[in-house]
Amino acid sequence: MTTFDDRQTAFENKFAHDADLQFKVAARRDKLVGLWAATQLGHDGEAADAYARSIVIADLEEAGDEDVVRKLVADLAGAGIDEAAIRAQLALAATEARRQIMDSM
């Protein structure tokens, strides 16, 4: 292989690694925000875990965060939690998720 081929392979590997890392962080973030929302709804134990899984699955519907935000807004409307609070919690959960994933590597 030439040096160019080696560089190309290295870039492809880095891209794949970064995409995998981004997916793991997003899934962990969704689980964390799902657990937070579950507590807001009064769920605990297995019910909270099931609700968190439903948030992770909701994020697979379309690209971006809007599918998760829509679900959380709809679910938490009765609890008096608005979209701004949900987006703030998503940001906090993203930071914590990244920290947890990086610590586990």
C-alpha positions as CSV (number, residue, x, y, z in Angstrom):
1,M,0.0,0.0,0.0
2,T,1.1,3.5,-0.6
3,T,1.2,6.3,1.9
4,F,-1.9,7.8,0.4
5,D,-3.8,4.5,0.7
6,D,-2.7,4.2,4.4
7,R,-3.9,7.8,5.0
8,Q,-7.2,7.0,3.3
9,T,-7.7,3.9,5.4
10,A,-6.9,5.8,8.5
11,F,-9.4,8.5,7.7
12,E,-12.1,5.9,6.9
13,N,-11.4,4.1,10.2
14,K,-11.6,7.4,12.1
15,F,-14.9,8.3,10.5
16,A,-16.4,4.9,11.4
17,H,-15.1,5.2,14.9
18,D,-16.5,8.7,15.3
19,A,-19.9,7.7,13.9
20,D,-20.0,4.7,16.3
21,L,-19.1,7.0,19.2
22,Q,-21.8,9.5,18.2
23,F,-24.4,6.8,18.0
24,K,-23.5,5.5,21.5
25,V,-23.5,9.0,23.0
26,A,-27.0,9.7,21.5
27,A,-28.4,6.4,22.8
28,R,-27.0,7.0,26.3
29,R,-28.3,10.6,26.2
30,D,-31.8,9.3,25.2
31,K,-31.7,6.8,28.0
32,L,-30.7,9.4,30.6
33,V,-33.3,11.9,29.5
34,G,-35.8,9.0,29.4
35,L,-35.1,8.1,33.0
36,W,-35.4,11.8,34.0
37,A,-38.7,12.1,32.2
38,A,-39.9,8.8,33.8
39,T,-39.3,10.3,37.2
40,Q,-41.3,13.4,36.2
41,L,-44.1,11.1,35.3
42,G,-43.9,9.2,38.6
43,H,-42.5,6.0,37.1
44,D,-39.8,4.0,38.9
45,G,-38.1,0.6,38.6
46,E,-39.0,-1.4,35.5
47,A,-41.6,1.1,34.4
48,A,-38.9,3.8,34.3
49,D,-36.5,1.6,32.4
50,A,-39.3,0.7,29.9
51,Y,-40.1,4.4,29.4
52,A,-36.4,5.2,28.9
53,R,-36.2,2.4,26.2
54,S,-39.2,4.0,24.4
55,I,-37.3,7.3,24.2
56,V,-34.2,5.5,22.7
57,I,-36.5,3.9,20.2
58,A,-38.3,7.1,19.4
59,D,-34.9,8.7,18.4
60,L,-34.6,6.1,15.6
61,E,-37.7,7.4,13.8
62,E,-35.9,10.3,12.0
63,A,-32.6,12.1,11.9
64,G,-32.0,14.7,14.6
65,D,-33.5,15.3,18.0
66,E,-37.0,16.5,16.9
67,D,-38.6,13.1,17.2
68,V,-37.4,12.8,20.8
69,V,-38.5,16.3,21.6
70,R,-42.0,15.8,20.2
71,K,-42.5,12.6,22.2
72,L,-41.2,14.2,25.4
73,V,-43.3,17.3,24.9
74,A,-46.4,15.2,24.4
75,D,-45.7,12.9,27.3
76,L,-44.7,15.7,29.8
77,A,-47.3,18.3,28.9
78,G,-49.5,17.0,31.7
79,A,-46.6,17.4,34.2
80,G,-46.2,21.1,33.3
81,I,-42.8,20.7,31.7
82,D,-42.3,22.8,28.6
83,E,-40.1,22.3,25.5
84,A,-37.4,24.7,26.7
85,A,-36.9,22.6,29.9
86,I,-36.8,19.4,27.8
87,R,-34.2,20.8,25.5
88,A,-32.1,22.0,28.5
89,Q,-32.4,18.5,30.0
90,L,-31.3,17.0,26.6
91,A,-28.2,19.2,26.6
92,L,-27.3,18.2,30.2
93,A,-27.9,14.5,29.4
94,A,-25.7,14.8,26.3
95,T,-22.8,16.1,28.3
96,E,-23.2,13.4,30.9
97,A,-23.6,10.7,28.2
98,R,-20.4,11.8,26.5
99,R,-18.6,11.7,29.9
100,Q,-19.9,8.2,30.7
101,I,-19.0,6.8,27.2
102,M,-15.5,8.4,27.3
103,D,-14.9,7.1,30.8
104,S,-15.8,3.5,29.8
105,M,-13.3,3.5,26.9
